[in-house]
Structures are given as C-alpha cells and as structure tokens.
Amino acid sequence: TLYYVLGERLAGVLMSRLCTSHLSSHIRQNLDETSAQMGLIVPLVSQKSVDLADFIQQSEAGTMFSLSWIITWFAYVMTDEDVIYRLYDVFLTSPPLMPVYMSAAIVLHRKRDIMAVECELSSVHQVLHRLPQDLPLDMLIRHACDLLQEFPPASSRLCQ
C-alpha cells in the first residue's frame, strides 16, 4: 500500500522508520510482542462492555482473529483502498498501539453480531474474523481515539 501511494523511494524510507517504531514488534523472530498486544483487546472491550468481554472469553475464541488486522493495519481484510488509506493516515499519526484500540472499537461496535451466535469457539471466531466492509469508519476512529485517551497502554485498569 505504501509503495503504491508513495512510490518506491519514499515508501522505502517510511518503511525503514516504521520498522523501528510502529511495526517493530511485528518483525521479531517470534510474535510474542504482537500476541501481547492482541491480548489487550478483550481487556479494552471489558472496560466498556463486561458482558461482551465475558462472552468472548467464555467462548475461548481468543484474539487470533485480530492478527491480520494488527500486523497489516487492516489492509489484508479491507477491500476499499480509500478505507485502507484513511486507516494508514490514522495509524501513522498515532501511537503504535492504535491498531489494537481500533480492533477493540470494532469488536465493541459489533457486539450485537458477536453475541447473537452460540458462545463457542468456532462460531464466535467466525463472526470476529469476518470483518464487514461497510463499517462506520469515522465513528470507529473516534471511538478508538477515545479508548486510547481513556485507557492508555500503561493504565492499570487495562491490566486488570
């Protein structure tokens, strides 16, 4: 995506910088840091909807649904290039964990869909993994920013 928008030279410069900041945890020998970031999604969700967080935990769906969301900044799961560009703009100008906060905002937004299925791993994972293409992007960006402001990464409430 960066190559397509910026061209080879500028995309290379930007990627070099991103690999030492925003994307550094995703290019290690293992995904331990990425997994830890994904592990913040349900605690973030629980700050706004305990019943949804409990439902996800009881289903044992985990957070693997969000792996492609976080490491590709949603480019792998969104088909509209303008949506991808908008998300990249947000993520480039935000702290490195913003994709995690966006993931939590999306899960919260989809509460009704998630809780409408049977509370078991495959059903919940399937709903979480299949991201609708018609999400209200600007509203979700605002909600993700609100979550970040209200529950910053170092927040003790987030670690509970």
Coordinates of N, CA, C and O in Angstrom, one line a residue:
T1 N 0.8 -1.2 0.0 CA 0.0 0.0 0.0 C 0.9 1.2 0.0 O 0.6 2.2 -0.8
L2 N 1.9 1.3 0.9 CA 2.8 2.4 0.9 C 3.5 2.6 -0.4 O 3.6 3.7 -0.9
Y3 N 4.0 1.5 -1.0 CA 4.6 1.6 -2.3 C 3.7 2.1 -3.4 O 4.2 3.0 -4.2
Y4 N 2.5 1.7 -3.4 CA 1.5 2.2 -4.4 C 1.2 3.7 -4.2 O 1.2 4.4 -5.2
V5 N 1.2 4.2 -3.0 CA 0.8 5.6 -2.8 C 2.0 6.5 -2.9 O 2.0 7.5 -3.5
L6 N 3.2 6.0 -2.3 CA 4.3 6.9 -2.2 C 5.4 6.7 -3.3 O 6.2 7.6 -3.4
G7 N 5.4 5.6 -3.9 CA 6.4 5.3 -4.8 C 7.6 4.6 -4.1 O 7.6 4.5 -2.8
E8 N 8.5 4.0 -4.8 CA 9.5 3.1 -4.3 C 10.4 3.8 -3.3 O 10.6 3.3 -2.2
R9 N 10.9 5.0 -3.6 CA 11.9 5.7 -2.7 C 11.3 6.1 -1.4 O 11.8 5.8 -0.3
L10 N 10.2 6.8 -1.5 CA 9.6 7.3 -0.2 C 9.0 6.2 0.6 O 9.1 6.2 1.8
A11 N 8.4 5.2 0.0 CA 7.9 4.0 0.7 C 9.0 3.3 1.4 O 8.9 2.9 2.6
G12 N 10.2 3.2 0.8 CA 11.3 2.5 1.4 C 11.8 3.3 2.7 O 12.1 2.7 3.7
V13 N 11.8 4.6 2.5 CA 12.2 5.5 3.7 C 11.2 5.3 4.8 O 11.6 5.1 6.0
L14 N 10.0 5.4 4.5 CA 8.9 5.3 5.5 C 8.9 3.9 6.2 O 8.8 3.8 7.4
M15 N 9.1 2.9 5.4 CA 9.1 1.5 6.0 C 10.3 1.3 6.9 O 10.2 0.7 7.9
S16 N 11.4 1.9 6.5 CA 12.6 1.8 7.4 C 12.3 2.4 8.8 O 12.7 1.9 9.8
R17 N 11.6 3.5 8.8 CA 11.3 4.2 10.0 C 10.2 3.4 10.8 O 10.3 3.3 12.0
L18 N 9.2 3.0 10.1 CA 8.2 2.2 10.7 C 8.7 0.9 11.4 O 8.2 0.5 12.4
C19 N 9.7 0.3 10.7 CA 10.2 -0.9 11.3 C 10.9 -0.7 12.6 O 11.2 -1.7 13.4
T20 N 11.3 0.5 12.9 CA 11.9 0.8 14.2 C 10.9 1.4 15.2 O 11.3 1.7 16.3
S21 N 9.7 1.6 14.8 CA 8.7 2.2 15.7 C 7.4 1.4 15.6 O 7.3 0.4 16.3
H22 N 6.5 1.8 14.8 CA 5.1 1.2 14.8 C 5.1 -0.3 14.5 O 4.2 -1.0 15.0
L23 N 6.0 -0.8 13.7 CA 5.9 -2.2 13.2 C 7.0 -3.0 13.9 O 7.1 -4.2 13.6
S24 N 7.8 -2.5 14.8 CA 8.9 -3.2 15.3 C 8.5 -4.5 16.0 O 9.2 -5.5 15.9
S25 N 7.4 -4.5 16.7 CA 7.0 -5.7 17.4 C 6.5 -6.8 16.5 O 6.5 -8.0 16.9
H26 N 6.2 -6.5 15.2 CA 5.7 -7.5 14.3 C 6.8 -8.1 13.4 O 6.5 -9.0 12.6
I27 N 8.0 -7.6 13.5 CA 9.1 -8.1 12.7 C 10.2 -8.8 13.5 O 11.3 -9.0 13.0
R28 N 9.9 -9.3 14.6 CA 10.8 -10.0 15.5 C 10.8 -11.5 15.1 O 10.0 -11.9 14.2
Q29 N 11.7 -12.3 15.7 CA 11.8 -13.7 15.4 C 10.5 -14.5 15.7 O 10.3 -15.5 15.2
N30 N 9.8 -14.0 16.7 CA 8.5 -14.6 17.1 C 7.4 -13.5 17.2 O 7.7 -12.3 17.2
L31 N 6.2 -13.9 17.5 CA 5.1 -13.0 17.6 C 4.7 -12.7 19.0 O 3.6 -12.4 19.3
D32 N 5.6 -12.9 20.0 CA 5.3 -12.8 21.4 C 4.8 -11.3 21.7 O 3.8 -11.2 22.4
E33 N 5.5 -10.3 21.2 CA 5.0 -9.0 21.4 C 3.7 -8.7 20.7 O 2.8 -8.0 21.3
T34 N 3.5 -9.2 19.5 CA 2.3 -9.0 18.8 C 1.1 -9.7 19.6 O 0.0 -9.1 19.7
S35 N 1.4 -10.9 20.0 CA 0.4 -11.6 20.8 C 0.0 -10.9 22.1 O -1.1 -10.8 22.4
A36 N 1.0 -10.3 22.7 CA 0.7 -9.5 23.9 C -0.2 -8.3 23.6 O -1.1 -7.9 24.3
Q37 N 0.1 -7.7 22.5 CA -0.7 -6.6 22.0 C -2.2 -7.0 21.7 O -3.1 -6.4 22.2
M38 N -2.3 -8.2 21.1 CA -3.6 -8.7 20.8 C -4.3 -9.0 22.1 O -5.6 -8.9 22.2
G39 N -3.6 -9.4 23.1 CA -4.1 -9.7 24.4 C -4.7 -8.5 25.1 O -5.4 -8.7 26.1
L40 N -4.5 -7.3 24.6 CA -5.1 -6.1 25.2 C -6.5 -5.9 24.7 O -7.2 -5.1 25.3
I41 N -6.9 -6.5 23.6 CA -8.2 -6.2 23.0 C -9.4 -6.5 24.0 O -10.2 -5.7 24.2
V42 N -9.4 -7.7 24.5 CA -10.5 -8.1 25.4 C -10.5 -7.3 26.7 O -11.6 -6.8 27.1
P43 N -9.4 -7.0 27.3 CA -9.4 -6.1 28.5 C -9.9 -4.7 28.1 O -10.7 -4.1 28.9
L44 N -9.6 -4.2 26.9 CA -10.1 -2.9 26.5 C -11.7 -3.0 26.3 O -12.4 -2.1 26.7
V45 N -12.1 -4.1 25.7 CA -13.5 -4.3 25.5 C -14.2 -4.3 26.8 O -15.3 -3.8 27.0
S46 N -13.6 -5.0 27.8 CA -14.2 -5.2 29.1 C -14.4 -3.8 29.8 O -15.3 -3.7 30.7
Q47 N -13.6 -2.8 29.5 CA -13.8 -1.5 30.1 C -15.1 -0.8 29.7 O -15.6 0.0 30.4
K48 N -15.6 -1.3 28.5 CA -16.9 -0.7 28.1 C -18.0 -1.7 28.0 O -19.2 -1.3 28.1
S49 N -17.7 -3.0 28.0 CA -18.8 -4.0 27.9 C -18.3 -5.3 28.6 O -17.7 -6.1 27.9
V50 N -18.5 -5.4 29.8 CA -18.1 -6.6 30.6 C -18.8 -7.8 30.0 O -18.1 -8.9 29.8
D51 N -20.1 -7.7 29.7 CA -20.8 -8.9 29.2 C -20.2 -9.4 27.8 O -20.1 -10.6 27.6
L52 N -19.8 -8.5 27.0 CA -19.2 -8.9 25.7 C -17.8 -9.5 25.9 O -17.5 -10.5 25.3
A53 N -17.0 -8.9 26.8 CA -15.7 -9.5 27.1 C -15.9 -10.9 27.7 O -15.1 -11.8 27.3
D54 N -16.8 -11.0 28.6 CA -17.1 -12.3 29.2 C -17.5 -13.3 28.2 O -17.1 -14.5 28.2
F55 N -18.3 -12.9 27.2 CA -18.8 -13.8 26.2 C -17.7 -14.3 25.3 O -17.6 -15.5 25.0
I56 N -16.8 -13.4 25.0 CA -15.6 -13.8 24.1 C -14.7 -14.7 24.9 O -14.3 -15.7 24.4
Q57 N -14.5 -14.4 26.2 CA -13.6 -15.3 27.0 C -14.3 -16.7 27.2 O -13.6 -17.7 27.1
Q58 N -15.6 -16.7 27.5 CA -16.2 -18.0 27.7 C -16.2 -18.8 26.4 O -16.2 -20.1 26.5
S59 N -16.3 -18.2 25.3 CA -16.3 -18.9 24.0 C -14.9 -19.5 23.7 O -14.7 -20.4 22.8
E60 N -13.9 -19.0 24.4 CA -12.5 -19.4 24.2 C -12.0 -19.0 22.8 O -11.1 -19.6 22.2
A61 N -12.6 -18.0 22.2 CA -12.2 -17.6 20.8 C -10.9 -16.9 20.8 O -10.2 -16.9 19.7
G62 N -10.4 -16.4 21.9 CA -9.1 -15.7 21.9 C -9.1 -14.5 21.1 O -10.1 -13.8 20.8
T63 N -7.9 -14.1 20.6 CA -7.7 -12.9 19.8 C -7.0 -13.2 18.5 O -6.6 -12.2 17.8
M64 N -6.9 -14.4 18.1 CA -6.2 -14.7 16.8 C -6.9 -14.1 15.6 O -6.3 -13.8 14.6
F65 N -8.2 -13.8 15.8 CA -9.0 -13.1 14.7 C -8.3 -11.8 14.3 O -8.5 -11.3 13.2
S66 N -7.6 -11.2 15.3 CA -7.1 -9.8 15.1 C -5.7 -9.8 14.5 O -5.2 -8.7 14.3
L67 N -5.1 -10.9 14.4 CA -3.7 -10.9 13.9 C -3.5 -10.2 12.6 O -2.6 -9.3 12.5
S68 N -4.3 -10.5 11.6 CA -4.1 -9.8 10.3 C -4.5 -8.4 10.4 O -4.0 -7.5 9.7
W69 N -5.5 -8.1 11.3 CA -5.9 -6.7 11.5 C -4.7 -5.9 11.9 O -4.4 -4.8 11.4
I70 N -4.0 -6.4 12.9 CA -3.0 -5.6 13.6 C -1.7 -5.5 12.8 O -1.1 -4.5 12.6
I71 N -1.2 -6.7 12.3 CA 0.1 -6.6 11.6 C 0.0 -6.0 10.2 O 1.0 -5.6 9.7
T72 N -1.2 -6.0 9.6 CA -1.3 -5.3 8.3 C -2.0 -4.0 8.3 O -2.3 -3.4 7.3
W73 N -2.4 -3.6 9.5 CA -3.1 -2.3 9.7 C -4.4 -2.4 8.9 O -4.9 -1.5 8.3
F74 N -5.0 -3.6 8.9 CA -6.3 -3.9 8.3 C -6.3 -4.0 6.8 O -7.3 -4.2 6.1
A75 N -5.1 -3.8 6.2 CA -5.0 -3.8 4.7 C -5.4 -5.2 4.1 O -5.8 -5.3 3.0
Y76 N -5.2 -6.2 4.9 CA -5.4 -7.6 4.5 C -6.9 -7.9 4.5 O -7.4 -8.8 3.7
V77 N -7.7 -7.2 5.3 CA -9.1 -7.6 5.5 C -10.1 -6.6 4.9 O -11.2 -6.8 4.7
M78 N -9.6 -5.4 4.6 CA -10.4 -4.3 4.0 C -10.2 -4.3 2.5 O -9.1 -4.4 2.0
T79 N -11.3 -4.1 1.7 CA -11.1 -4.2 0.2 C -11.1 -2.8 -0.4 O -10.6 -2.6 -1.5
D80 N -11.7 -1.8 0.3 CA -11.8 -0.4 -0.2 C -10.4 0.3 0.0 O -10.1 0.5 1.2
E81 N -9.7 0.7 -1.0 CA -8.4 1.3 -0.9 C -8.5 2.6 -0.1 O -7.6 3.0 0.7
D82 N -9.6 3.4 -0.3 CA -9.8 4.6 0.5 C -9.9 4.4 2.0 O -9.4 5.2 2.8
V83 N -10.5 3.3 2.4 CA -10.6 2.9 3.8 C -9.2 2.6 4.3 O -8.8 3.0 5.4
I84 N -8.4 1.8 3.5 CA -7.1 1.5 3.9 C -6.2 2.7 4.1 O -5.5 2.9 5.0
Y85 N -6.3 3.6 3.1 CA -5.5 4.9 3.2 C -5.9 5.7 4.4 O -5.0 6.2 5.1
R86 N -7.2 5.8 4.7 CA -7.6 6.5 5.9 C -7.1 5.9 7.2 O -6.6 6.6 8.1
L87 N -7.1 4.6 7.2 CA -6.6 3.9 8.4 C -5.1 4.1 8.5 O -4.6 4.3 9.6
Y88 N -4.4 4.0 7.4 CA -2.9 4.2 7.5 C -2.6 5.7 7.9 O -1.7 5.9 8.7
D89 N -3.4 6.6 7.5 CA -3.2 8.0 8.0 C -3.4 8.1 9.5 O -2.6 8.7 10.2
V90 N -4.4 7.4 10.0 CA -4.6 7.4 11.4 C -3.5 6.7 12.2 O -2.9 7.2 13.1
F91 N -3.1 5.5 11.7 CA -2.1 4.8 12.4 C -0.7 5.4 12.3 O 0.1 5.3 13.3
L92 N -0.4 6.1 11.2 CA 0.9 6.8 11.1 C 1.0 8.0 12.0 O 2.1 8.3 12.4
T93 N -0.1 8.6 12.4 CA -0.1 9.8 13.2 C -0.5 9.5 14.6 O -0.7 10.4 15.4
S94 N -0.6 8.2 15.0 CA -1.0 7.8 16.3 C 0.1 6.9 17.0 O 1.0 6.5 16.3
P95 N -0.1 6.7 18.3 CA 0.9 5.8 18.9 C 0.8 4.4 18.3 O -0.2 4.0 17.7
P96 N 1.9 3.6 18.4 CA 2.0 2.3 17.8 C 0.8 1.3 18.1 O 0.5 0.4 17.3
L97 N 0.2 1.5 19.3 CA -0.9 0.5 19.6 C -2.2 0.9 19.1 O -3.2 0.2 19.4
M98 N -2.3 2.0 18.3 CA -3.6 2.4 17.8 C -4.4 1.3 17.0 O -5.6 1.1 17.2
P99 N -3.7 0.4 16.3 CA -4.5 -0.7 15.6 C -5.1 -1.6 16.7 O -6.2 -2.2 16.4
V100 N -4.6 -1.8 17.8 CA -5.2 -2.6 18.9 C -6.5 -1.8 19.4 O -7.5 -2.5 19.6
Y101 N -6.4 -0.5 19.6 CA -7.5 0.2 20.0 C -8.6 0.2 18.9 O -9.8 0.2 19.3
M102 N -8.2 0.3 17.7 CA -9.2 0.2 16.6 C -9.9 -1.2 16.6 O -11.1 -1.3 16.4
S103 N -9.1 -2.2 16.9 CA -9.7 -3.5 16.9 C -10.7 -3.6 18.0 O -11.8 -4.2 17.9
A104 N -10.4 -3.1 19.2 CA -11.3 -3.1 20.3 C -12.6 -2.3 20.0 O -13.7 -2.7 20.3
A105 N -12.4 -1.1 19.3 CA -13.6 -0.3 18.9 C -14.5 -1.1 17.9 O -15.7 -1.1 18.0
I106 N -13.9 -1.8 17.0 CA -14.6 -2.7 16.1 C -15.4 -3.8 16.8 O -16.6 -4.0 16.5
V107 N -14.7 -4.4 17.7 CA -15.4 -5.5 18.5 C -16.6 -4.9 19.2 O -17.6 -5.5 19.2
L108 N -16.4 -3.8 19.9 CA -17.5 -3.2 20.6 C -18.6 -2.8 19.7 O -19.8 -3.0 20.0
H109 N -18.3 -2.3 18.6 CA -19.3 -1.9 17.6 C -20.1 -3.1 17.1 O -21.3 -3.0 16.8
R110 N -19.5 -4.3 17.0 CA -20.1 -5.5 16.5 C -20.7 -6.3 17.6 O -21.0 -7.5 17.4
K111 N -20.9 -5.8 18.8 CA -21.4 -6.5 20.0 C -22.6 -7.4 19.6 O -22.7 -8.5 20.0
R112 N -23.6 -6.8 19.0 CA -24.8 -7.5 18.7 C -24.6 -8.7 17.8 O -25.1 -9.8 18.1
D113 N -23.8 -8.5 16.8 CA -23.5 -9.6 15.9 C -22.7 -10.8 16.6 O -23.0 -11.9 16.4
I114 N -21.8 -10.4 17.5 CA -21.0 -11.3 18.2 C -21.8 -12.1 19.2 O -21.8 -13.4 19.2
M115 N -22.6 -11.4 19.9 CA -23.4 -12.1 21.0 C -24.7 -12.8 20.4 O -25.3 -13.5 21.2
A116 N -24.9 -12.7 19.1 CA -26.1 -13.4 18.5 C -25.7 -14.8 18.2 O -26.7 -15.6 17.9
V117 N -24.5 -15.2 18.2 CA -24.1 -16.5 17.8 C -23.9 -17.4 19.1 O -23.8 -16.8 20.2
E118 N -23.9 -18.7 18.9 CA -23.6 -19.6 20.0 C -22.3 -19.3 20.7 O -21.3 -19.0 20.0
C119 N -22.2 -19.3 22.0 CA -21.0 -19.0 22.7 C -20.0 -20.2 22.7 O -19.9 -20.9 23.7
E120 N -19.4 -20.4 21.6 CA -18.4 -21.4 21.4 C -17.4 -21.0 20.4 O -17.7 -20.1 19.6
L121 N -16.2 -21.5 20.5 CA -15.1 -21.0 19.8 C -15.3 -20.8 18.3 O -15.1 -19.7 17.8
S122 N -15.7 -21.8 17.5 CA -15.8 -21.6 16.1 C -16.8 -20.6 15.7 O -16.5 -19.8 14.7
S123 N -17.9 -20.5 16.3 CA -19.0 -19.5 15.9 C -18.5 -18.1 16.2 O -18.6 -17.2 15.4
V124 N -18.0 -17.9 17.4 CA -17.5 -16.5 17.8 C -16.3 -16.1 17.0 O -16.3 -15.0 16.5
H125 N -15.4 -17.0 16.8 CA -14.2 -16.7 15.9 C -14.6 -16.3 14.5 O -14.1 -15.4 13.9
Q126 N -15.6 -17.1 14.0 CA -16.0 -16.8 12.6 C -16.6 -15.4 12.5 O -16.3 -14.7 11.5
V127 N -17.5 -15.0 13.4 CA -18.1 -13.7 13.4 C -17.0 -12.6 13.6 O -17.0 -11.6 12.9
L128 N -16.0 -12.8 14.5 CA -15.0 -11.8 14.7 C -14.1 -11.7 13.5 O -13.6 -10.6 13.1
H129 N -13.8 -12.9 12.9 CA -12.8 -12.9 11.8 C -13.4 -12.2 10.5 O -12.6 -11.6 9.8
R130 N -14.6 -12.4 10.3 CA -15.2 -11.8 9.1 C -15.6 -10.4 9.3 O -16.7 -10.1 9.9
L131 N -14.8 -9.5 8.9 CA -15.0 -8.1 9.1 C -15.9 -7.5 8.0 O -15.6 -7.6 6.8
P132 N -17.0 -6.9 8.4 CA -17.9 -6.3 7.4 C -17.1 -5.1 6.7 O -16.3 -4.4 7.3
Q133 N -17.4 -4.9 5.4 CA -16.7 -3.9 4.7 C -17.4 -2.5 4.8 O -16.9 -1.5 4.4
D134 N -18.6 -2.5 5.4 CA -19.3 -1.2 5.5 C -19.3 -0.6 6.9 O -20.3 -0.1 7.4
L135 N -18.2 -0.8 7.6 CA -18.1 -0.3 8.9 C -18.1 1.3 8.9 O -17.6 1.9 8.0
P136 N -18.7 1.9 10.0 CA -18.7 3.4 10.0 C -17.3 3.9 10.5 O -17.1 4.1 11.7
L137 N -16.4 4.0 9.5 CA -15.0 4.2 9.8 C -14.7 5.4 10.7 O -14.0 5.3 11.7
D138 N -15.3 6.6 10.4 CA -15.0 7.8 11.1 C -15.5 7.6 12.6 O -14.8 8.0 13.5
M139 N -16.6 7.0 12.8 CA -17.1 6.8 14.1 C -16.2 5.9 14.9 O -15.8 6.1 16.1
L140 N -15.7 4.8 14.2 CA -14.8 3.8 14.9 C -13.5 4.5 15.2 O -12.9 4.2 16.2
I141 N -13.0 5.3 14.3 CA -11.7 6.0 14.6 C -11.9 6.9 15.8 O -11.0 6.9 16.7
R142 N -13.0 7.6 15.9 CA -13.2 8.4 17.1 C -13.3 7.6 18.4 O -12.7 7.9 19.4
H143 N -14.0 6.4 18.3 CA -14.1 5.6 19.4 C -12.8 5.0 19.8 O -12.4 4.9 21.0
A144 N -11.9 4.6 18.9 CA -10.6 4.1 19.1 C -9.8 5.2 19.8 O -9.0 4.9 20.8
C145 N -9.9 6.4 19.3 CA -9.1 7.6 20.0 C -9.6 7.8 21.4 O -8.8 8.0 22.3
D146 N -10.9 7.7 21.6 CA -11.5 7.8 23.0 C -11.0 6.7 23.9 O -10.6 7.0 25.0
L147 N -10.9 5.5 23.4 CA -10.4 4.4 24.2 C -9.0 4.6 24.6 O -8.5 4.4 25.7
L148 N -8.2 5.1 23.6 CA -6.8 5.4 23.8 C -6.6 6.4 24.9 O -5.7 6.3 25.8
Q149 N -7.4 7.5 24.8 CA -7.3 8.6 25.8 C -7.8 8.1 27.2 O -7.1 8.4 28.2
E150 N -8.8 7.4 27.2 CA -9.4 7.0 28.5 C -8.6 5.8 29.1 O -8.5 5.7 30.4
F151 N -8.1 4.9 28.3 CA -7.3 3.7 28.8 C -6.0 3.6 28.1 O -5.8 2.8 27.3
P152 N -5.1 4.5 28.4 CA -3.7 4.4 27.8 C -3.1 3.1 28.1 O -3.4 2.4 29.0
P153 N -2.1 2.7 27.2 CA -1.5 1.4 27.4 C -0.9 1.1 28.8 O -1.0 0.0 29.3
A154 N -0.4 2.1 29.5 CA 0.1 1.9 30.8 C -0.9 1.9 31.9 O -0.6 1.8 33.1
S155 N -2.2 2.1 31.5 CA -3.3 2.2 32.5 C -3.4 0.9 33.3 O -3.4 -0.2 32.8
S156 N -3.4 1.0 34.6 CA -3.5 -0.1 35.5 C -4.9 -0.8 35.3 O -5.0 -2.0 35.4
R157 N -5.9 0.0 34.9 CA -7.2 -0.6 34.7 C -7.2 -1.5 33.5 O -8.0 -2.5 33.4
L158 N -6.3 -1.3 32.5 CA -6.2 -2.1 31.3 C -5.6 -3.5 31.7 O -5.9 -4.5 31.0
C159 N -4.8 -3.5 32.7 CA -4.1 -4.7 33.0 C -4.9 -5.6 34.0 O -4.4 -6.7 34.4
Q160 N -6.1 -5.2 34.4 CA -6.8 -6.0 35.3 C -7.6 -7.1 34.7 O -7.9 -7.1 33.6

